[in-house]
JSON list of C-alpha atoms and ligand atoms in Angstrom, two decimals:
[
{"chain": "M", "resi": 7, "resn": "MET", "atom": "CA", "xyz": [38.38, 35.29, 28.18]},
{"chain": "M", "resi": 8, "resn": "GLY", "atom": "CA", "xyz": [40.19, 37.78, 30.23]},
{"chain": "M", "resi": 9, "resn": "THR", "atom": "CA", "xyz": [38.06, 40.62, 28.54]},
{"chain": "M", "resi": 10, "resn": "THR", "atom": "CA", "xyz": [36.28, 42.78, 31.05]},
{"chain": "M", "resi": 11, "resn": "ARG", "atom": "CA", "xyz": [32.88, 44.27, 30.53]},
{"chain": "M", "resi": 12, "resn": "THR", "atom": "CA", "xyz": [34.32, 47.84, 30.32]},
{"chain": "M", "resi": 13, "resn": "GLY", "atom": "CA", "xyz": [37.11, 46.72, 28.09]},
{"chain": "M", "resi": 14, "resn": "GLY", "atom": "CA", "xyz": [34.46, 45.18, 25.65]},
{"chain": "M", "resi": 15, "resn": "VAL", "atom": "CA", "xyz": [32.41, 48.28, 25.67]},
{"chain": "M", "resi": 16, "resn": "ARG", "atom": "CA", "xyz": [35.60, 50.44, 24.90]},
{"chain": "M", "resi": 17, "resn": "ARG", "atom": "CA", "xyz": [36.60, 48.21, 22.10]},
{"chain": "M", "resi": 18, "resn": "ARG", "atom": "CA", "xyz": [33.08, 48.40, 20.50]},
{"chain": "M", "resi": 19, "resn": "ARG", "atom": "CA", "xyz": [33.32, 52.28, 20.84]},
{"chain": "M", "resi": 20, "resn": "ARG", "atom": "CA", "xyz": [36.65, 52.25, 19.19]},
{"chain": "M", "resi": 21, "resn": "LEU", "atom": "CA", "xyz": [35.30, 50.18, 16.37]},
{"chain": "M", "resi": 22, "resn": "ALA", "atom": "CA", "xyz": [32.36, 52.45, 15.83]},
{"chain": "M", "resi": 23, "resn": "ARG", "atom": "CA", "xyz": [34.70, 55.37, 15.65]},
{"chain": "M", "resi": 24, "resn": "ALA", "atom": "CA", "xyz": [36.89, 53.71, 13.19]},
{"chain": "M", "resi": 25, "resn": "VAL", "atom": "CA", "xyz": [34.02, 52.84, 10.91]},
{"chain": "M", "resi": 26, "resn": "ALA", "atom": "CA", "xyz": [32.69, 56.47, 11.18]},
{"chain": "M", "resi": 27, "resn": "ALA", "atom": "CA", "xyz": [36.14, 57.68, 10.24]},
{"chain": "M", "resi": 28, "resn": "ALA", "atom": "CA", "xyz": [36.32, 55.36, 7.27]},
{"chain": "M", "resi": 29, "resn": "ALA", "atom": "CA", "xyz": [32.93, 56.60, 6.17]},
{"chain": "M", "resi": 30, "resn": "VAL", "atom": "CA", "xyz": [34.24, 60.10, 6.24]},
{"chain": "M", "resi": 31, "resn": "LEU", "atom": "CA", "xyz": [37.26, 59.14, 4.24]},
{"chain": "M", "resi": 32, "resn": "VAL", "atom": "CA", "xyz": [35.40, 57.34, 1.46]},
{"chain": "M", "resi": 33, "resn": "GLY", "atom": "CA", "xyz": [32.62, 59.89, 1.53]},
{"chain": "M", "resi": 34, "resn": "THR", "atom": "CA", "xyz": [29.70, 57.52, 1.88]},
{"chain": "M", "resi": 35, "resn": "ALA", "atom": "CA", "xyz": [27.43, 56.65, 4.62]},
{"chain": "M", "resi": 36, "resn": "VAL", "atom": "CA", "xyz": [28.60, 53.32, 5.85]},
{"chain": "M", "resi": 37, "resn": "PRO", "atom": "CA", "xyz": [26.17, 51.39, 8.02]},
{"chain": "M", "resi": 38, "resn": "LEU", "atom": "CA", "xyz": [27.39, 50.52, 11.44]},
{"chain": "M", "resi": 39, "resn": "ALA", "atom": "CA", "xyz": [26.36, 46.98, 10.93]},
{"chain": "M", "resi": 40, "resn": "LEU", "atom": "CA", "xyz": [28.94, 45.88, 8.41]},
{"chain": "M", "resi": 41, "resn": "PRO", "atom": "CA", "xyz": [27.18, 44.11, 5.38]},
{"chain": "M", "resi": 42, "resn": "THR", "atom": "CA", "xyz": [28.19, 40.51, 4.83]},
{"chain": "M", "resi": 43, "resn": "ALA", "atom": "CA", "xyz": [30.43, 39.61, 1.88]},
{"chain": "M", "resi": 44, "resn": "ALA", "atom": "CA", "xyz": [27.55, 38.04, 0.09]},
{"chain": "M", "resi": 45, "resn": "ALA", "atom": "CA", "xyz": [25.30, 41.08, 0.32]},
{"chain": "M", "resi": 46, "resn": "ALA", "atom": "CA", "xyz": [28.05, 43.56, -0.36]},
{"chain": "M", "resi": 47, "resn": "VAL", "atom": "CA", "xyz": [29.43, 41.97, -3.45]},
{"chain": "M", "resi": 48, "resn": "PRO", "atom": "CA", "xyz": [26.80, 41.47, -6.24]},
{"chain": "M", "resi": 49, "resn": "GLN", "atom": "CA", "xyz": [26.73, 37.81, -7.20]},
{"chain": "M", "resi": 50, "resn": "PRO", "atom": "CA", "xyz": [26.68, 37.09, -10.99]},
{"chain": "M", "resi": 51, "resn": "ASP", "atom": "CA", "xyz": [24.83, 33.85, -10.57]},
{"chain": "M", "resi": 52, "resn": "SER", "atom": "CA", "xyz": [21.02, 33.67, -11.09]},
{"chain": "M", "resi": 53, "resn": "HIS", "atom": "CA", "xyz": [20.43, 31.17, -8.24]},
{"chain": "M", "resi": 54, "resn": "SER", "atom": "CA", "xyz": [16.71, 31.17, -7.35]},
{"chain": "M", "resi": 55, "resn": "ASP", "atom": "CA", "xyz": [17.38, 32.43, -3.88]},
{"chain": "M", "resi": 56, "resn": "SER", "atom": "CA", "xyz": [19.66, 35.33, -5.01]},
{"chain": "M", "resi": 57, "resn": "ALA", "atom": "CA", "xyz": [16.78, 37.55, -6.22]},
{"chain": "M", "resi": 58, "resn": "ALA", "atom": "CA", "xyz": [15.09, 37.38, -2.88]},
{"chain": "M", "resi": 59, "resn": "SER", "atom": "CA", "xyz": [18.08, 37.66, -0.58]},
{"chain": "M", "resi": 60, "resn": "PRO", "atom": "CA", "xyz": [18.72, 41.37, -0.65]},
{"chain": "M", "resi": 61, "resn": "ALA", "atom": "CA", "xyz": [15.03, 41.88, 0.37]},
{"chain": "M", "resi": 62, "resn": "VAL", "atom": "CA", "xyz": [15.12, 39.47, 3.29]},
{"chain": "M", "resi": 63, "resn": "ALA", "atom": "CA", "xyz": [16.76, 42.18, 5.47]},
{"chain": "M", "resi": 64, "resn": "ASP", "atom": "CA", "xyz": [13.29, 43.75, 5.95]},
{"chain": "M", "resi": 65, "resn": "PRO", "atom": "CA", "xyz": [11.45, 41.70, 8.54]},
{"chain": "M", "resi": 66, "resn": "ALA", "atom": "CA", "xyz": [8.00, 42.42, 6.93]},
{"chain": "M", "resi": 67, "resn": "GLU", "atom": "CA", "xyz": [9.15, 41.24, 3.56]},
{"chain": "M", "resi": 68, "resn": "LYS", "atom": "CA", "xyz": [10.86, 38.36, 5.07]},
{"chain": "M", "resi": 69, "resn": "ALA", "atom": "CA", "xyz": [7.55, 37.29, 6.75]},
{"chain": "M", "resi": 70, "resn": "ALA", "atom": "CA", "xyz": [5.73, 37.85, 3.44]},
{"chain": "M", "resi": 71, "resn": "LEU", "atom": "CA", "xyz": [8.21, 35.55, 1.66]},
{"chain": "M", "resi": 72, "resn": "LEU", "atom": "CA", "xyz": [7.69, 32.86, 4.26]},
{"chain": "M", "resi": 73, "resn": "LEU", "atom": "CA", "xyz": [3.96, 33.12, 3.97]},
{"chain": "M", "resi": 74, "resn": "GLU", "atom": "CA", "xyz": [4.16, 32.89, 0.22]},
{"chain": "M", "resi": 75, "resn": "ARG", "atom": "CA", "xyz": [6.39, 29.80, 0.48]},
{"chain": "M", "resi": 76, "resn": "ARG", "atom": "CA", "xyz": [3.81, 28.19, 2.83]},
{"chain": "M", "resi": 77, "resn": "VAL", "atom": "CA", "xyz": [1.00, 29.06, 0.47]},
{"chain": "M", "resi": 78, "resn": "ARG", "atom": "CA", "xyz": [2.86, 27.27, -2.36]},
{"chain": "M", "resi": 79, "resn": "GLN", "atom": "CA", "xyz": [3.50, 24.22, -0.12]},
{"chain": "M", "resi": 80, "resn": "ARG", "atom": "CA", "xyz": [-0.24, 24.09, 0.79]},
{"chain": "M", "resi": 81, "resn": "GLU", "atom": "CA", "xyz": [-1.16, 24.44, -2.89]},
{"chain": "M", "resi": 82, "resn": "ARG", "atom": "CA", "xyz": [1.17, 21.46, -3.82]},
{"chain": "M", "resi": 83, "resn": "VAL", "atom": "CA", "xyz": [-0.43, 19.39, -0.97]},
{"chain": "M", "resi": 84, "resn": "LEU", "atom": "CA", "xyz": [-4.00, 20.34, -2.17]},
{"chain": "M", "resi": 85, "resn": "ARG", "atom": "CA", "xyz": [-3.15, 19.44, -5.67]},
{"chain": "M", "resi": 86, "resn": "SER", "atom": "CA", "xyz": [-1.85, 16.03, -4.73]},
{"chain": "M", "resi": 87, "resn": "ILE", "atom": "CA", "xyz": [-4.91, 15.43, -2.66]},
{"chain": "M", "resi": 88, "resn": "THR", "atom": "CA", "xyz": [-7.16, 16.28, -5.75]},
{"chain": "M", "resi": 89, "resn": "VAL", "atom": "CA", "xyz": [-5.28, 13.86, -7.85]},
{"chain": "M", "resi": 90, "resn": "ARG", "atom": "CA", "xyz": [-5.75, 11.13, -5.33]},
{"chain": "M", "resi": 91, "resn": "ALA", "atom": "CA", "xyz": [-9.42, 11.83, -5.04]},
{"chain": "M", "resi": 92, "resn": "ALA", "atom": "CA", "xyz": [-9.84, 11.55, -8.75]},
{"chain": "M", "resi": 93, "resn": "ASN", "atom": "CA", "xyz": [-7.89, 8.18, -8.87]},
{"chain": "M", "resi": 94, "resn": "TYR", "atom": "CA", "xyz": [-10.09, 6.99, -6.00]},
{"chain": "M", "resi": 95, "resn": "GLU", "atom": "CA", "xyz": [-13.08, 6.73, -8.15]},
{"chain": "M", "resi": 96, "resn": "GLU", "atom": "CA", "xyz": [-11.09, 4.77, -10.70]},
{"chain": "M", "resi": 97, "resn": "VAL", "atom": "CA", "xyz": [-9.70, 2.52, -8.13]},
{"chain": "M", "resi": 98, "resn": "LYS", "atom": "CA", "xyz": [-13.17, 1.84, -6.73]},
{"chain": "M", "resi": 99, "resn": "GLU", "atom": "CA", "xyz": [-14.42, 0.96, -10.18]},
{"chain": "M", "resi": 100, "resn": "ASP", "atom": "CA", "xyz": [-11.52, -1.45, -10.83]},
{"chain": "M", "resi": 101, "resn": "GLU", "atom": "CA", "xyz": [-12.27, -3.01, -7.44]},
{"chain": "M", "resi": 102, "resn": "ALA", "atom": "CA", "xyz": [-15.94, -3.42, -8.33]},
{"chain": "M", "resi": 103, "resn": "HIS", "atom": "CA", "xyz": [-14.93, -5.02, -11.62]},
{"chain": "M", "resi": 104, "resn": "ARG", "atom": "CA", "xyz": [-12.42, -7.34, -10.06]},
{"chain": "M", "resi": 105, "resn": "LEU", "atom": "CA", "xyz": [-15.01, -8.37, -7.38]},
{"chain": "M", "resi": 106, "resn": "ALA", "atom": "CA", "xyz": [-17.69, -8.90, -10.02]},
{"chain": "M", "resi": 107, "resn": "VAL", "atom": "CA", "xyz": [-15.40, -11.21, -11.82]},
{"chain": "M", "resi": 108, "resn": "LEU", "atom": "CA", "xyz": [-15.20, -13.21, -8.61]},
{"chain": "M", "resi": 109, "resn": "ALA", "atom": "CA", "xyz": [-18.96, -13.47, -8.53]},
{"chain": "M", "resi": 110, "resn": "TYR", "atom": "CA", "xyz": [-19.45, -10.66, -5.94]},
{"chain": "M", "resi": 111, "resn": "THR", "atom": "CA", "xyz": [-22.58, -8.37, -6.69]},
{"chain": "M", "resi": 112, "resn": "GLY", "atom": "CA", "xyz": [-23.32, -6.38, -3.59]},
{"chain": "M", "resi": 113, "resn": "PRO", "atom": "CA", "xyz": [-22.04, -3.07, -2.38]},
{"chain": "M", "resi": 114, "resn": "LEU", "atom": "CA", "xyz": [-18.35, -2.85, -2.32]},
{"chain": "M", "resi": 115, "resn": "ALA", "atom": "CA", "xyz": [-18.19, -2.10, 1.56]},
{"chain": "M", "resi": 116, "resn": "ASP", "atom": "CA", "xyz": [-20.17, -5.31, 2.33]},
{"chain": "M", "resi": 117, "resn": "VAL", "atom": "CA", "xyz": [-18.06, -7.80, 0.48]},
{"chain": "M", "resi": 118, "resn": "THR", "atom": "CA", "xyz": [-17.24, -10.68, 2.83]},
{"chain": "M", "resi": 119, "resn": "HIS", "atom": "CA", "xyz": [-16.67, -13.70, 0.40]},
{"chain": "M", "resi": 120, "resn": "VAL", "atom": "CA", "xyz": [-15.78, -14.22, -3.18]},
{"chain": "M", "resi": 121, "resn": "LEU", "atom": "CA", "xyz": [-15.05, -17.12, -5.41]},
{"chain": "M", "resi": 122, "resn": "PRO", "atom": "CA", "xyz": [-11.44, -18.31, -5.26]},
{"chain": "M", "resi": 123, "resn": "LEU", "atom": "CA", "xyz": [-10.72, -17.50, -8.98]},
{"chain": "M", "resi": 124, "resn": "ALA", "atom": "CA", "xyz": [-12.25, -16.31, -12.23]},
{"chain": "M", "resi": 125, "resn": "GLY", "atom": "CA", "xyz": [-12.36, -17.86, -15.70]},
{"chain": "M", "resi": 126, "resn": "TYR", "atom": "CA", "xyz": [-12.83, -21.46, -14.78]},
{"chain": "M", "resi": 127, "resn": "ARG", "atom": "CA", "xyz": [-14.92, -24.51, -15.71]},
{"chain": "M", "resi": 128, "resn": "LEU", "atom": "CA", "xyz": [-16.12, -26.91, -13.02]},
{"chain": "M", "resi": 129, "resn": "SER", "atom": "CA", "xyz": [-14.44, -30.25, -13.70]},
{"chain": "M", "resi": 130, "resn": "ALA", "atom": "CA", "xyz": [-15.51, -32.26, -10.71]},
{"chain": "M", "resi": 131, "resn": "THR", "atom": "CA", "xyz": [-17.98, -31.89, -7.92]},
{"chain": "M", "resi": 132, "resn": "TYR", "atom": "CA", "xyz": [-18.06, -33.03, -4.38]},
{"chain": "M", "resi": 133, "resn": "GLY", "atom": "CA", "xyz": [-18.84, -36.53, -3.34]},
{"chain": "M", "resi": 134, "resn": "LEU", "atom": "CA", "xyz": [-17.86, -38.13, -6.79]},
{"chain": "M", "resi": 135, "resn": "ALA", "atom": "CA", "xyz": [-16.41, -41.50, -6.64]},
{"chain": "M", "resi": 136, "resn": "GLY", "atom": "CA", "xyz": [-14.21, -42.61, -9.43]},
{"chain": "M", "resi": 137, "resn": "PRO", "atom": "CA", "xyz": [-10.75, -43.86, -10.76]},
{"chain": "M", "resi": 138, "resn": "HIS", "atom": "CA", "xyz": [-8.90, -40.67, -9.83]},
{"chain": "M", "resi": 139, "resn": "TRP", "atom": "CA", "xyz": [-9.88, -40.66, -6.13]},
{"chain": "M", "resi": 140, "resn": "GLU", "atom": "CA", "xyz": [-9.33, -43.34, -3.61]},
{"chain": "M", "resi": 141, "resn": "HIS", "atom": "CA", "xyz": [-12.21, -42.15, -1.64]},
{"chain": "M", "resi": 142, "resn": "ASP", "atom": "CA", "xyz": [-15.11, -39.89, -2.52]},
{"chain": "M", "resi": 143, "resn": "HIS", "atom": "CA", "xyz": [-14.02, -36.65, -3.93]},
{"chain": "M", "resi": 144, "resn": "THR", "atom": "CA", "xyz": [-13.76, -34.22, -0.99]},
{"chain": "M", "resi": 145, "resn": "GLY", "atom": "CA", "xyz": [-13.78, -30.98, -2.85]},
{"chain": "M", "resi": 146, "resn": "LEU", "atom": "CA", "xyz": [-14.79, -28.95, -5.82]},
{"chain": "M", "resi": 147, "resn": "ASP", "atom": "CA", "xyz": [-12.58, -28.81, -8.94]},
{"chain": "M", "resi": 148, "resn": "PHE", "atom": "CA", "xyz": [-12.16, -25.59, -10.96]},
{"chain": "M", "resi": 149, "resn": "ALA", "atom": "CA", "xyz": [-10.24, -26.21, -14.17]},
{"chain": "M", "resi": 150, "resn": "ALA", "atom": "CA", "xyz": [-8.45, -23.18, -15.48]},
{"chain": "M", "resi": 151, "resn": "PRO", "atom": "CA", "xyz": [-5.30, -22.08, -17.24]},
{"chain": "M", "resi": 152, "resn": "LEU", "atom": "CA", "xyz": [-2.00, -22.86, -15.57]},
{"chain": "M", "resi": 153, "resn": "GLY", "atom": "CA", "xyz": [-0.98, -19.80, -13.49]},
{"chain": "M", "resi": 154, "resn": "THR", "atom": "CA", "xyz": [-4.51, -18.41, -12.97]},
{"chain": "M", "resi": 155, "resn": "THR", "atom": "CA", "xyz": [-4.52, -16.30, -9.94]},
{"chain": "M", "resi": 156, "resn": "LEU", "atom": "CA", "xyz": [-6.21, -17.84, -6.88]},
{"chain": "M", "resi": 157, "resn": "VAL", "atom": "CA", "xyz": [-7.59, -15.39, -4.19]},
{"chain": "M", "resi": 158, "resn": "ALA", "atom": "CA", "xyz": [-8.66, -15.57, -0.53]},
{"chain": "M", "resi": 159, "resn": "VAL", "atom": "CA", "xyz": [-12.38, -16.34, -0.48]},
{"chain": "M", "resi": 160, "resn": "GLY", "atom": "CA", "xyz": [-12.75, -14.37, 2.72]},
{"chain": "M", "resi": 161, "resn": "ASP", "atom": "CA", "xyz": [-10.74, -12.64, 5.46]},
{"chain": "M", "resi": 162, "resn": "GLY", "atom": "CA", "xyz": [-8.48, -14.91, 7.40]},
{"chain": "M", "resi": 163, "resn": "VAL", "atom": "CA", "xyz": [-5.04, -16.18, 8.22]},
{"chain": "M", "resi": 164, "resn": "VAL", "atom": "CA", "xyz": [-2.71, -18.36, 6.25]},
{"chain": "M", "resi": 165, "resn": "THR", "atom": "CA", "xyz": [-2.17, -21.29, 8.56]},
{"chain": "M", "resi": 166, "resn": "SER", "atom": "CA", "xyz": [-0.29, -23.57, 6.06]},
{"chain": "M", "resi": 167, "resn": "VAL", "atom": "CA", "xyz": [1.66, -23.54, 2.82]},
{"chain": "M", "resi": 168, "resn": "ALA", "atom": "CA", "xyz": [3.30, -26.90, 2.03]},
{"chain": "M", "resi": 169, "resn": "ASP", "atom": "CA", "xyz": [3.80, -29.62, -0.34]},
{"chain": "M", "resi": 170, "resn": "SER", "atom": "CA", "xyz": [1.19, -32.07, 0.76]},
{"chain": "M", "resi": 171, "resn": "GLY", "atom": "CA", "xyz": [1.51, -35.32, -1.22]},
{"chain": "M", "resi": 172, "resn": "ALA", "atom": "CA", "xyz": [-1.59, -36.01, -3.30]},
{"chain": "M", "resi": 173, "resn": "TYR", "atom": "CA", "xyz": [-2.81, -32.42, -2.72]},
{"chain": "M", "resi": 174, "resn": "GLY", "atom": "CA", "xyz": [0.33, -31.06, -4.17]},
{"chain": "M", "resi": 175, "resn": "LEU", "atom": "CA", "xyz": [1.42, -27.61, -3.10]},
{"chain": "M", "resi": 176, "resn": "ARG", "atom": "CA", "xyz": [-1.32, -26.69, -0.71]},
{"chain": "M", "resi": 177, "resn": "THR", "atom": "CA", "xyz": [-2.28, -23.39, 0.95]},
{"chain": "M", "resi": 178, "resn": "ILE", "atom": "CA", "xyz": [-4.71, -23.28, 3.90]},
{"chain": "M", "resi": 179, "resn": "ILE", "atom": "CA", "xyz": [-6.51, -20.26, 4.90]},
{"chain": "M", "resi": 180, "resn": "THR", "atom": "CA", "xyz": [-8.37, -20.32, 8.21]},
{"chain": "M", "resi": 181, "resn": "LEU", "atom": "CA", "xyz": [-11.30, -17.82, 8.00]},
{"chain": "M", "resi": 182, "resn": "ARG", "atom": "CA", "xyz": [-12.55, -15.72, 10.88]},
{"chain": "M", "resi": 183, "resn": "ASP", "atom": "CA", "xyz": [-15.03, -18.30, 11.90]},
{"chain": "M", "resi": 184, "resn": "GLY", "atom": "CA", "xyz": [-12.47, -21.18, 12.05]},
{"chain": "M", "resi": 185, "resn": "THR", "atom": "CA", "xyz": [-13.39, -22.69, 8.63]},
{"chain": "M", "resi": 186, "resn": "GLU", "atom": "CA", "xyz": [-10.35, -24.01, 6.74]},
{"chain": "M", "resi": 187, "resn": "VAL", "atom": "CA", "xyz": [-10.19, -23.45, 2.98]},
{"chain": "M", "resi": 188, "resn": "TRP", "atom": "CA", "xyz": [-7.70, -25.60, 1.19]},
{"chain": "M", "resi": 189, "resn": "TYR", "atom": "CA", "xyz": [-6.18, -24.57, -2.14]},
{"chain": "M", "resi": 190, "resn": "CYS", "atom": "CA", "xyz": [-4.61, -27.74, -3.62]},
{"chain": "M", "resi": 191, "resn": "HIS", "atom": "CA", "xyz": [-2.41, -28.53, -6.51]},
{"chain": "M", "resi": 192, "resn": "GLN", "atom": "CA", "xyz": [-0.94, -24.92, -6.60]},
{"chain": "M", "resi": 193, "resn": "LEU", "atom": "CA", "xyz": [1.77, -23.91, -9.11]},
{"chain": "M", "resi": 194, "resn": "SER", "atom": "CA", "xyz": [3.02, -21.40, -6.61]},
{"chain": "M", "resi": 195, "resn": "ALA", "atom": "CA", "xyz": [2.20, -19.61, -3.40]},
{"chain": "M", "resi": 196, "resn": "GLU", "atom": "CA", "xyz": [2.09, -15.80, -2.66]},
{"chain": "M", "resi": 197, "resn": "VAL", "atom": "CA", "xyz": [1.55, -15.93, 0.95]},
{"chain": "M", "resi": 198, "resn": "GLU", "atom": "CA", "xyz": [3.27, -17.44, 4.00]},
{"chain": "M", "resi": 199, "resn": "PRO", "atom": "CA", "xyz": [2.01, -19.10, 7.12]},
{"chain": "M", "resi": 200, "resn": "GLY", "atom": "CA", "xyz": [1.06, -16.44, 9.59]},
{"chain": "M", "resi": 201, "resn": "ASP", "atom": "CA", "xyz": [-0.02, -13.82, 6.90]},
{"chain": "M", "resi": 202, "resn": "GLU", "atom": "CA", "xyz": [-3.30, -12.10, 7.32]},
{"chain": "M", "resi": 203, "resn": "VAL", "atom": "CA", "xyz": [-5.23, -12.09, 4.08]},
{"chain": "M", "resi": 204, "resn": "LYS", "atom": "CA", "xyz": [-8.21, -9.86, 2.95]},
{"chain": "M", "resi": 205, "resn": "VAL", "atom": "CA", "xyz": [-11.16, -11.09, 0.86]},
{"chain": "M", "resi": 206, "resn": "GLY", "atom": "CA", "xyz": [-10.08, -11.22, -2.78]},
{"chain": "M", "resi": 207, "resn": "GLN", "atom": "CA", "xyz": [-6.34, -11.04, -2.07]},
{"chain": "M", "resi": 208, "resn": "PRO", "atom": "CA", "xyz": [-4.12, -13.18, -4.28]},
{"chain": "M", "resi": 209, "resn": "VAL", "atom": "CA", "xyz": [-2.70, -16.21, -2.47]},
{"chain": "M", "resi": 210, "resn": "GLY", "atom": "CA", "xyz": [-1.08, -18.14, -5.27]},
{"chain": "M", "resi": 211, "resn": "ALA", "atom": "CA", "xyz": [-1.28, -19.49, -8.85]},
{"chain": "M", "resi": 212, "resn": "LEU", "atom": "CA", "xyz": [-3.26, -22.39, -10.03]},
{"chain": "M", "resi": 213, "resn": "GLY", "atom": "CA", "xyz": [-1.23, -25.38, -11.05]},
{"chain": "M", "resi": 214, "resn": "SER", "atom": "CA", "xyz": [-1.19, -29.21, -11.36]},
{"chain": "M", "resi": 215, "resn": "THR", "atom": "CA", "xyz": [1.01, -30.38, -8.63]},
{"chain": "M", "resi": 216, "resn": "GLY", "atom": "CA", "xyz": [0.38, -33.58, -6.75]},
{"chain": "M", "resi": 217, "resn": "ASN", "atom": "CA", "xyz": [-2.18, -36.20, -7.80]},
{"chain": "M", "resi": 218, "resn": "SER", "atom": "CA", "xyz": [-3.61, -34.14, -10.66]},
{"chain": "M", "resi": 219, "resn": "THR", "atom": "CA", "xyz": [-4.30, -34.84, -14.29]},
{"chain": "M", "resi": 220, "resn": "GLY", "atom": "CA", "xyz": [-4.38, -31.26, -15.52]},
{"chain": "M", "resi": 221, "resn": "PRO", "atom": "CA", "xyz": [-4.27, -27.67, -14.30]},
{"chain": "M", "resi": 222, "resn": "HIS", "atom": "CA", "xyz": [-7.17, -27.09, -11.78]},
{"chain": "M", "resi": 223, "resn": "LEU", "atom": "CA", "xyz": [-7.85, -25.87, -8.33]},
{"chain": "M", "resi": 224, "resn": "HIS", "atom": "CA", "xyz": [-9.15, -28.51, -5.89]},
{"chain": "M", "resi": 225, "resn": "LEU", "atom": "CA", "xyz": [-11.00, -26.39, -3.22]},
{"chain": "M", "resi": 226, "resn": "GLU", "atom": "CA", "xyz": [-11.78, -27.97, 0.07]},
{"chain": "M", "resi": 227, "resn": "VAL", "atom": "CA", "xyz": [-13.92, -26.32, 2.75]},
{"chain": "M", "resi": 228, "resn": "ARG", "atom": "CA", "xyz": [-13.68, -27.57, 6.35]},
{"chain": "M", "resi": 229, "resn": "PRO", "atom": "CA", "xyz": [-15.67, -25.91, 9.02]},
{"chain": "M", "resi": 230, "resn": "PRO", "atom": "CA", "xyz": [-14.28, -26.32, 12.50]},
{"chain": "M", "resi": 231, "resn": "GLY", "atom": "CA", "xyz": [-14.98, -29.74, 14.03]},
{"chain": "M", "resi": 232, "resn": "ILE", "atom": "CA", "xyz": [-16.42, -31.11, 10.87]},
{"chain": "M", "resi": 233, "resn": "GLY", "atom": "CA", "xyz": [-14.80, -32.85, 7.97]},
{"chain": "M", "resi": 234, "resn": "PRO", "atom": "CA", "xyz": [-14.95, -31.49, 4.53]},
{"chain": "M", "resi": 235, "resn": "VAL", "atom": "CA", "xyz": [-18.24, -30.07, 3.37]},
{"chain": "M", "resi": 236, "resn": "ASP", "atom": "CA", "xyz": [-19.55, -29.59, -0.22]},
{"chain": "M", "resi": 237, "resn": "PRO", "atom": "CA", "xyz": [-17.82, -26.23, -1.34]},
{"chain": "M", "resi": 238, "resn": "MET", "atom": "CA", "xyz": [-20.71, -25.71, -3.86]},
{"chain": "M", "resi": 239, "resn": "SER", "atom": "CA", "xyz": [-23.31, -25.62, -0.94]},
{"chain": "M", "resi": 240, "resn": "TRP", "atom": "CA", "xyz": [-21.09, -23.58, 1.29]},
{"chain": "M", "resi": 241, "resn": "LEU", "atom": "CA", "xyz": [-20.56, -21.00, -1.63]},
{"chain": "M", "resi": 242, "resn": "GLU", "atom": "CA", "xyz": [-24.13, -20.85, -2.43]},
{"chain": "M", "resi": 243, "resn": "ALA", "atom": "CA", "xyz": [-24.97, -20.21, 1.13]},
{"chain": "M", "resi": 244, "resn": "LEU", "atom": "CA", "xyz": [-22.77, -17.14, 0.79]},
{"chain": "M", "resi": 245, "resn": "GLU", "atom": "CA", "xyz": [-24.81, -16.10, -2.32]},
{"chain": "M", "resi": 246, "resn": "LEU", "atom": "CA", "xyz": [-21.87, -17.10, -4.56]},
{"chain": "M", "resi": 247, "resn": "ALA", "atom": "CA", "xyz": [-22.85, -19.30, -7.31]},
{"chain": "M", "resi": 248, "resn": "PRO", "atom": "CA", "xyz": [-19.94, -21.13, -8.77]},
{"chain": "U", "resi": 10, "resn": "ZN", "atom": "ZN1", "xyz": [-10.44, -32.32, -6.65]}
]
């Protein structure tokens, strides 16, 4: 900058002298550190910070204000945690009710399987032969209102969602042990192949697509390496009574 060290010192001394002279002239004690425009000119506004700003010059008060602000922040966090804790009990109750509707009765933490829907009437069992089926009936039929929510009977992965001829819109969930659970005649699907699903999670809506005479879920259960088994026996083995 071309300013030597001694030159800077000299200039500061000159400035100090000028300030002192000005103080004598106006007859007041002017601090050497010139006040900022904001602090010197009273601001008419009542901005929330303005009340505190003249005080922040004092480091102790500044620290106190900072501490106070932190305490208020912590209090806000604590309040939100308290609200969440209160809601948690409610959420748990809702969850217990939802699972109870899906035939689950044990402790909430132990739920592994539930029925695929609530509010149904069994309309056809496994192994039946009849005019509607070319072969023996390979699933269990749950008749329920169109649009009834279908849920994952257990934790697993969605391995197919597709229009499947006589089965209509079909979702296949492959459970952890490799068992395939087929949800047939769906109105709509809520999951996509590759999705991980948790027990009780909605997967789609009950419909009447494909070879179907009315809204119902045709549920098929296919353990790995075996053909379809009786879903009723399979569910009963899991202590679920459809
Ligand atoms: Zn069926």
